[in-house]
Short mmCIF file of C-alpha atoms in Angstrom, two decimals:
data_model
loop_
_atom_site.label_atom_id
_atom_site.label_comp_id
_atom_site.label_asym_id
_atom_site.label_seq_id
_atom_site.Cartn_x
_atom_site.Cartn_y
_atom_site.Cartn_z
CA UNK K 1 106.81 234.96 -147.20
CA UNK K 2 109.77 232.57 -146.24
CA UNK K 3 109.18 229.01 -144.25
CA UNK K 4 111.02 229.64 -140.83
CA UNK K 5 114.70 227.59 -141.22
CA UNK K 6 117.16 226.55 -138.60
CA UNK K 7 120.50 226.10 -138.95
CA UNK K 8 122.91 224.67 -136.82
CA UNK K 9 126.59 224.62 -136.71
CA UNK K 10 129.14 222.93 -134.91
CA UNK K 11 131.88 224.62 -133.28
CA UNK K 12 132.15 227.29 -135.79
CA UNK K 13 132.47 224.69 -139.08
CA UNK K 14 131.72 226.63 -142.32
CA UNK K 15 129.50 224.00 -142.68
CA UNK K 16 126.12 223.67 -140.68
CA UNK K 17 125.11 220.15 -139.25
CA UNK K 18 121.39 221.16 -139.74
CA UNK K 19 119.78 222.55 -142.32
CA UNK K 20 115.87 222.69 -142.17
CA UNK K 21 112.69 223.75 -142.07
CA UNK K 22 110.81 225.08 -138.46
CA UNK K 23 109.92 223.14 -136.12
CA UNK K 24 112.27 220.38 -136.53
CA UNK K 25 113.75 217.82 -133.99
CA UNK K 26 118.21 216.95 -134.06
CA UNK K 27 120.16 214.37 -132.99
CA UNK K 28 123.66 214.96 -132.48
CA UNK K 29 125.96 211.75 -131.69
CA UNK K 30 128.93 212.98 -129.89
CA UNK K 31 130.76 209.82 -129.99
CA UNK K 32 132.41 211.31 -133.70
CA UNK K 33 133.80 214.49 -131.39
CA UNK K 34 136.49 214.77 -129.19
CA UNK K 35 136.17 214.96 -125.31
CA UNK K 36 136.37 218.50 -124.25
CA UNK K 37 134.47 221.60 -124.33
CA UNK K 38 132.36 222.59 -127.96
CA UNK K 39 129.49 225.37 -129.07
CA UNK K 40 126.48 224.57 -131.04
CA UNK K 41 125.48 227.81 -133.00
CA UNK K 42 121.70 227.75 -133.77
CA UNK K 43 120.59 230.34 -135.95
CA UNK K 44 116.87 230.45 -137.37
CA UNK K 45 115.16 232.69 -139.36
CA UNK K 46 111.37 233.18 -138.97
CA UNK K 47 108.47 234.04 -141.52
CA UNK K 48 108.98 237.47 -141.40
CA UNK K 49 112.75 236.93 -142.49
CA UNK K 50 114.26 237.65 -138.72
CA UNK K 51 116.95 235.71 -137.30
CA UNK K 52 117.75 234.82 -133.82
CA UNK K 53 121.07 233.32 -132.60
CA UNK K 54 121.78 231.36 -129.71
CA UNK K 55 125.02 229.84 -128.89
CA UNK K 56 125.27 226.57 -126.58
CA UNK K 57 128.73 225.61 -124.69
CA UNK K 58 128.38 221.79 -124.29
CA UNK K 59 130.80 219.15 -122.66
CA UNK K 60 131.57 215.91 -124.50
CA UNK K 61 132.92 212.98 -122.66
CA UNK K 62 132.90 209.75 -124.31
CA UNK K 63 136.20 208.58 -123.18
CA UNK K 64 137.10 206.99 -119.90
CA UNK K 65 136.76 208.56 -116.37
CA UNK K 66 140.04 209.17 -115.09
CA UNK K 67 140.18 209.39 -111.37
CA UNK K 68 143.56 210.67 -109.93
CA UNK K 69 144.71 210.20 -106.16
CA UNK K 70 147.31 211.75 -104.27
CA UNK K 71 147.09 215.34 -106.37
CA UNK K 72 144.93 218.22 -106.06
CA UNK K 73 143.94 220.55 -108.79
CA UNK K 74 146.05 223.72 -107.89
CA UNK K 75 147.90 221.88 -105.37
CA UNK K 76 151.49 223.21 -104.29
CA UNK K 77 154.07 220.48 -104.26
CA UNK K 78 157.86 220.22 -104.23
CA UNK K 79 160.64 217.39 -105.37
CA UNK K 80 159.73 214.47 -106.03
CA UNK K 81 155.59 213.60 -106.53
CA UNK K 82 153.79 210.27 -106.66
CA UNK K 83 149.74 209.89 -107.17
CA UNK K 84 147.75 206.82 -108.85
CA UNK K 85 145.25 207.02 -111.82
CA UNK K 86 143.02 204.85 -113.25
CA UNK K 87 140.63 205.28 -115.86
CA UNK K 88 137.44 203.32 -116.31
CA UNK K 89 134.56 203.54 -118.69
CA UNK K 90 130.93 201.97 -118.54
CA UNK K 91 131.81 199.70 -121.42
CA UNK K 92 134.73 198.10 -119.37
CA UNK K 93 134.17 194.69 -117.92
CA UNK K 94 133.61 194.52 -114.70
CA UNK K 95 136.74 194.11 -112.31
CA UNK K 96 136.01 194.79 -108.34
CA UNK K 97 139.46 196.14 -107.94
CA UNK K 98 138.84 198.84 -109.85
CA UNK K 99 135.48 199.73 -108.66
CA UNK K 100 136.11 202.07 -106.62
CA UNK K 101 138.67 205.00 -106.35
CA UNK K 102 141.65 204.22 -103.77
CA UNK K 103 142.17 206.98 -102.00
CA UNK K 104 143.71 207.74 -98.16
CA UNK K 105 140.65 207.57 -95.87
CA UNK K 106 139.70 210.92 -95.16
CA UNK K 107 140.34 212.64 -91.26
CA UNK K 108 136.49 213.56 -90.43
CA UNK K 109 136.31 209.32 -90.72
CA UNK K 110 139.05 208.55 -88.23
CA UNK K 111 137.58 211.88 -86.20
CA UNK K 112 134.18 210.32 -86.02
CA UNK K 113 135.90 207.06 -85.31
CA UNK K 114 137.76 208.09 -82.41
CA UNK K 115 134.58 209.80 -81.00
CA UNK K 116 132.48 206.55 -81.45
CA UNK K 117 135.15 204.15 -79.73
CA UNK K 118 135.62 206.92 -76.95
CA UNK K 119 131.72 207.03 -76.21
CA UNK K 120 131.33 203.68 -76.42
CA UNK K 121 134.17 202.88 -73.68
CA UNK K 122 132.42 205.99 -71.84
CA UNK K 123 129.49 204.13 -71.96
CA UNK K 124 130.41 200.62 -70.84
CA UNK K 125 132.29 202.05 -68.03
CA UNK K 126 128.74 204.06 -66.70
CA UNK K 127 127.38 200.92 -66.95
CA UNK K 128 129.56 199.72 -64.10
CA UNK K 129 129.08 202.32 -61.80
CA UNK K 130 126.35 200.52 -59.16
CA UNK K 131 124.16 203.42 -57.71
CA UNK K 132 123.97 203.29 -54.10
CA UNK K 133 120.62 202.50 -53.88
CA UNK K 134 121.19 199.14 -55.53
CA UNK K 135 124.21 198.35 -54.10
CA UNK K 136 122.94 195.49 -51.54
CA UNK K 137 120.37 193.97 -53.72
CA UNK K 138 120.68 190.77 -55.02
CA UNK K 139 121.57 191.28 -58.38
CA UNK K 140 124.75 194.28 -57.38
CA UNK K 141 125.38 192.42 -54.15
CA UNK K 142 127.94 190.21 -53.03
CA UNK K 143 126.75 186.66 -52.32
CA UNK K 144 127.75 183.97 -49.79
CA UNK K 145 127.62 180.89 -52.01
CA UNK K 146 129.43 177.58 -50.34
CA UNK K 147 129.52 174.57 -52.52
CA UNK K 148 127.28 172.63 -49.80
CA UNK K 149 124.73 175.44 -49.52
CA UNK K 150 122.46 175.93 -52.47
CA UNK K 151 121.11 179.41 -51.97
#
């Protein structure tokens, strides 16, 4: 009877990364592989001298995140194009200017904007509006004050 093994290559190398004995706990450090797509292949082999294969698309990036402005994936464009990138990574110092992506502000903000400033000018000028009722009373009213008469 055969110990169960695992095996585990690396985007297809001859080679495996991991050669051992059931169960069995792996570390992979990606910083060694390039950024991009990869496969781990795991095949292991039981007692009975079965083996299973499973096959594991993984992402690596280690490199800087590149943000890109003024282009859309797909996009259609003609002449003459300009857009900004910048690329940062967590190990970068710290620089506020590049904090954040610059980017046009987007139309549902000005939208929303616009609504806000409207209602609020809506608003203010309902606030103006005396209702009849209170029209005469002291506070809506229009007072007779002389300099000579206090009240």
């Amino acid at each position: 009877m055969e110990k169960p093994r695992v095996r585990v290559y690396l985007d297809g190398g001859a080679q495996p990364i991991v050669d051992q004995e059931l169960p069995t706990d792996v570390a992979l450090d990606t910083t060694d592989l390039a950024d991009g797509p990869h496969l781990l292949t795991i095949l292991a082999r039981g007692e009975s001298g079965g083996e299973g294969v499973k096959e594991i698309p993984f992402m690596v990036h280690n490199g800087p995140g590149i943000i890109v402005s003024g282009l859309r994936p797909h996009s259609t464009r003609r002449g003459n194009i300009s857009f900004r990138v910048d690329a940062f990574s967590a190990d970068d110092p710290f620089d506020p200017r590049r904090a954040e992506a610059r980017s046009s502000i987007p139309v549902w903000v000005w939208v929303l904007s616009l609504f806000v400033v409207a209602w609020s000018v809506w608003y203010a000028a309902r606030m103006l509006d005396v209702p009849a009722e209170f029209a005469n009373t002291p506070t809506y009213g229009v007072q007779n004050v002389h300099p000579g008469n206090p009240g």
